[in-house]
Tab-separated table of C-alpha atoms in Angstrom:
chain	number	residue	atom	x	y	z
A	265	UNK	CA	2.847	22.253	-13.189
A	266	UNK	CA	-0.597	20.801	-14.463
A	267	UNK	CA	-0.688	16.887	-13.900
A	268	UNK	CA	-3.809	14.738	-15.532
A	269	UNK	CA	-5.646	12.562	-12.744
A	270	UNK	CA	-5.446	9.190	-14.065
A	271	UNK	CA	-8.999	7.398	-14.493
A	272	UNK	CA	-9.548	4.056	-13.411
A	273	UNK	CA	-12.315	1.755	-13.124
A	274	UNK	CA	-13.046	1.027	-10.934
A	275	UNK	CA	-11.766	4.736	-9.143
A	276	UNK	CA	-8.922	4.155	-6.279
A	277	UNK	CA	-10.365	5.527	-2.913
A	278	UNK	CA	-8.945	5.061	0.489
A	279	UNK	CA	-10.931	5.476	3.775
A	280	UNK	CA	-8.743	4.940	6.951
A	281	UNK	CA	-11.479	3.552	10.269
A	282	UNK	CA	-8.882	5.679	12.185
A	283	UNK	CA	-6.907	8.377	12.016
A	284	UNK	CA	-3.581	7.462	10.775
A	285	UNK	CA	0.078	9.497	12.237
A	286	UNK	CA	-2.156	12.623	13.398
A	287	UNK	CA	0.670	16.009	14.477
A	288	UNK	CA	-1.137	19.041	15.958
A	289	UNK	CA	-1.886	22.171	14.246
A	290	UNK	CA	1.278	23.338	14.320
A	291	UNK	CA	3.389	20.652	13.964
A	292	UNK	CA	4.311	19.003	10.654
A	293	UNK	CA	2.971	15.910	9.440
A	294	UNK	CA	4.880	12.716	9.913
A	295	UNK	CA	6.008	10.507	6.831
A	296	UNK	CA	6.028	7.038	6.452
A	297	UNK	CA	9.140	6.373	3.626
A	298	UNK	CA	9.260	3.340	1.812
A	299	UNK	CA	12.779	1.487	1.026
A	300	UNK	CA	13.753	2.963	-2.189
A	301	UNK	CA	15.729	0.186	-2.956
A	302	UNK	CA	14.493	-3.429	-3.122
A	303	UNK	CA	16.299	-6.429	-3.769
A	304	UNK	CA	13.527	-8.689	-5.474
A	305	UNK	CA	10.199	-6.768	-6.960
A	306	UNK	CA	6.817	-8.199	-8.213
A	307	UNK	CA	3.961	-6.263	-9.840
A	308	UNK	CA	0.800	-8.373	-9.486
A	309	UNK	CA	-2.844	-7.574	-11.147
A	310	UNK	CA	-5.376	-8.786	-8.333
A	311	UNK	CA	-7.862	-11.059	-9.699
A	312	UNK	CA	-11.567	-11.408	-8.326
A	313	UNK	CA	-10.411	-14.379	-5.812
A	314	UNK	CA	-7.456	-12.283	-4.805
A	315	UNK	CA	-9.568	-9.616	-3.170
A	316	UNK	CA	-13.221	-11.417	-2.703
A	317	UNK	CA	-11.790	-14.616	-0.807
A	318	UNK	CA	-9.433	-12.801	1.395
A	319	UNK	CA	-6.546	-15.126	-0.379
A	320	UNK	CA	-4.053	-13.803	-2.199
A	321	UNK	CA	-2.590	-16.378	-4.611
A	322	UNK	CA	1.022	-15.997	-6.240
A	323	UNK	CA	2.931	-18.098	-8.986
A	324	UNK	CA	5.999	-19.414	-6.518
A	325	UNK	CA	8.528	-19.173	-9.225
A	326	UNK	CA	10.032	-15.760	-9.358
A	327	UNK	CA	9.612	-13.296	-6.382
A	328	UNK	CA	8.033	-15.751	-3.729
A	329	UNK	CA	11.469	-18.265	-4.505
A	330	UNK	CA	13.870	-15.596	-4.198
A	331	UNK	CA	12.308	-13.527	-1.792
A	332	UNK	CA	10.149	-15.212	0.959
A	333	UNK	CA	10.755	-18.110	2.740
A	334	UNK	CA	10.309	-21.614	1.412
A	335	UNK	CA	7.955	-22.657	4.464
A	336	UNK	CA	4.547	-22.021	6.431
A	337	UNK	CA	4.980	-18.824	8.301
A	338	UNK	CA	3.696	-15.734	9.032
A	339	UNK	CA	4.501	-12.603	7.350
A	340	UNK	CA	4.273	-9.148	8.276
A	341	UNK	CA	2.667	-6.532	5.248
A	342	UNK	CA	3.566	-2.876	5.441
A	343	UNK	CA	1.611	-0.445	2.945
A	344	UNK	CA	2.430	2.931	1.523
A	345	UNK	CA	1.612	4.878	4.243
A	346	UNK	CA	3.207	2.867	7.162
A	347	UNK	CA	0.277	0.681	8.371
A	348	UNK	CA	1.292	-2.302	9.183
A	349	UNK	CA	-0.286	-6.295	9.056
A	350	UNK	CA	1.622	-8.545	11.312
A	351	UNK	CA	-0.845	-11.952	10.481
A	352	UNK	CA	-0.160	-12.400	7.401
A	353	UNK	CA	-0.401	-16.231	6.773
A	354	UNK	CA	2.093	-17.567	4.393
A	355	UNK	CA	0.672	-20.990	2.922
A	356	UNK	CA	1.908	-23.305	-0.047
A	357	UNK	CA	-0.566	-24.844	-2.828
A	358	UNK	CA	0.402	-27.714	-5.637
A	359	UNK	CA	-2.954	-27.641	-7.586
A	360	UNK	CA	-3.058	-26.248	-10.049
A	361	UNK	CA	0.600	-25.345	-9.946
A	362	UNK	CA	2.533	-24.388	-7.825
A	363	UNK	CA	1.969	-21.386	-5.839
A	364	UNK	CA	2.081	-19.543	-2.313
A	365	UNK	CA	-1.314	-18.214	-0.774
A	366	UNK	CA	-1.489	-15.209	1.343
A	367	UNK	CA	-4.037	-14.697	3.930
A	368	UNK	CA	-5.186	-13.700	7.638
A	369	UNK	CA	-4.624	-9.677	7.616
A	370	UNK	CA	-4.897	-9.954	3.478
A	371	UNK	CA	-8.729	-9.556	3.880
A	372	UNK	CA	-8.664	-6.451	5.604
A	373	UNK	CA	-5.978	-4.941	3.784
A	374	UNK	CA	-8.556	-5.335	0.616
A	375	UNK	CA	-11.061	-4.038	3.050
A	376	UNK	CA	-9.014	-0.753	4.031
A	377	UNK	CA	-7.831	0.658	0.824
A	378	UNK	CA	-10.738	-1.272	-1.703
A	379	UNK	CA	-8.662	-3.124	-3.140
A	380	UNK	CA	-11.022	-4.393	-6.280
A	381	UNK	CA	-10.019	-6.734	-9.005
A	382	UNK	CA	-7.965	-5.445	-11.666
A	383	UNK	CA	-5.901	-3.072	-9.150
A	384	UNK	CA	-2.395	-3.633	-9.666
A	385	UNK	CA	-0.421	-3.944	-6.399
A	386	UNK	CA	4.003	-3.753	-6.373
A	387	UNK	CA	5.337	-5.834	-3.708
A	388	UNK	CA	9.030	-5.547	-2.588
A	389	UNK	CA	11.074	-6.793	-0.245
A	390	UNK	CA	14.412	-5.333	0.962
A	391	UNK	CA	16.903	-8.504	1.731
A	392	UNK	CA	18.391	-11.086	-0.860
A	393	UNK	CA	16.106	-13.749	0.544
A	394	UNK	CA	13.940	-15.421	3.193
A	395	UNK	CA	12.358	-12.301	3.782
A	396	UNK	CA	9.064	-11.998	6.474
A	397	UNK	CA	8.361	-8.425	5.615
A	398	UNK	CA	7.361	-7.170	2.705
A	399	UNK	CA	6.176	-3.643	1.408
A	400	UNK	CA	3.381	-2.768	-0.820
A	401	UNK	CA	2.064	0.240	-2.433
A	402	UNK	CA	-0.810	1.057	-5.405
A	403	UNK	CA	0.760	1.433	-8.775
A	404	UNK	CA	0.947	4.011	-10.252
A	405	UNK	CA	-0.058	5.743	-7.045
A	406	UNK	CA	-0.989	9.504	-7.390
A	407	UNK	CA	-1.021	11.890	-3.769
A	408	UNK	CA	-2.049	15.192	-3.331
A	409	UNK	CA	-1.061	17.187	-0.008
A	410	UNK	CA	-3.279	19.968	0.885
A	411	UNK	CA	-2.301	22.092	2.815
A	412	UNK	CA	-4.062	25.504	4.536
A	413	UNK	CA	-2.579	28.595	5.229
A	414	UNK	CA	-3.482	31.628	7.127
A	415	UNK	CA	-2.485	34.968	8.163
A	416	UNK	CA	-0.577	35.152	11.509
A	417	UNK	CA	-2.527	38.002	12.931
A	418	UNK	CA	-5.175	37.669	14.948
A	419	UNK	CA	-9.239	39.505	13.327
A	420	UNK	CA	-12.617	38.743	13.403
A	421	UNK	CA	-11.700	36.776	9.723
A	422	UNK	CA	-9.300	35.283	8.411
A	423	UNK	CA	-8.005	34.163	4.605
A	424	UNK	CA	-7.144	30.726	4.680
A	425	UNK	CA	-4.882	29.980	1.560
A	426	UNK	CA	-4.982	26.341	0.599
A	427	UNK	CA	-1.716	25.070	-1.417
A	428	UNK	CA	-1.962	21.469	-3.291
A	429	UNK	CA	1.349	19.445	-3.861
A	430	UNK	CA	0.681	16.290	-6.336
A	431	UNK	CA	3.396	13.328	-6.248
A	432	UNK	CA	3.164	10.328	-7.624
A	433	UNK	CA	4.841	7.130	-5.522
């Protein structure tokens, strides 16, 4: 089935600075699987301050009440594919309303997958309430696997066969 690559501006890339759940060649590939249920959701737009100052700002009514807890801590941030932020600083503002600030590993979570303003970020988080983990992926957020096949006897050359699988998280 044909599937139209969505367009954004600016584009979505990701660049890991390491290799992320390598297998050998013939071994599969290890998955990271987020929750697929979540008991309090929030789709944010980031803004310019979101991503340039390393601060992540959100309104405290709504997901931050329900879901995280109602004092200074840390938090931990797990992404789409598994990587996780354990330094996440969870902070409290008044001015000019009333809000809860993200920061520490937030800066080079915008740094690893270029984050850029007007990229739209879900958040979830899996218990009822005072939750210090929380998951976050793109959204919409479109995959391909690629994957190589070859012939299993042995010439001078081979056909490699490359298969493409697109999902969409």
């Amino acid at each position: 089935m044909e599937i139209t690559y969505p367009f954004k501006t600016p584009p979505y890339r990701l660049m890991l600075e390491k290799p992320f759940q390598e297998a050998t060649s013939s071994g599969h590939i290890p998955y990271f699987v987020l929750p697929k249920v979540f008991s309090h959701r929030l789709e944010k737009t980031l803004t310019a301050p979101d991503v340039e100052t390393g601060t992540l700002t959100l309104y405290w009514r709504g997901f931050c009440q329900n879901a995280l807890p109602n004092e200074d801590t840390q938090l931990r941030i797990i992404d789409w594919l598994g990587n996780t932020w354990n330094h996440c600083d969870l902070r409290f503002a008044n001015t000019p309303y009333m809000s809860c600030k993200i920061s520490g590993d937030w800066r080079d979570i915008c740094k690893v997958h270029n984050l850029a303003e007007g990229t739209i970020i879900k958040f979830g988080v899996i218990e009822a309430f005072n939750n210090s983990t929380i998951y976050f992926k793109l959204s919409p957020y479109l995959g391909v696997r690629t994957t190589l096949y070859a012939p299993s006897t042995s010439t001078e050359r081979k056909t490699f066969y490359q298969s493409q699988h697109y999902y969409m998280l």
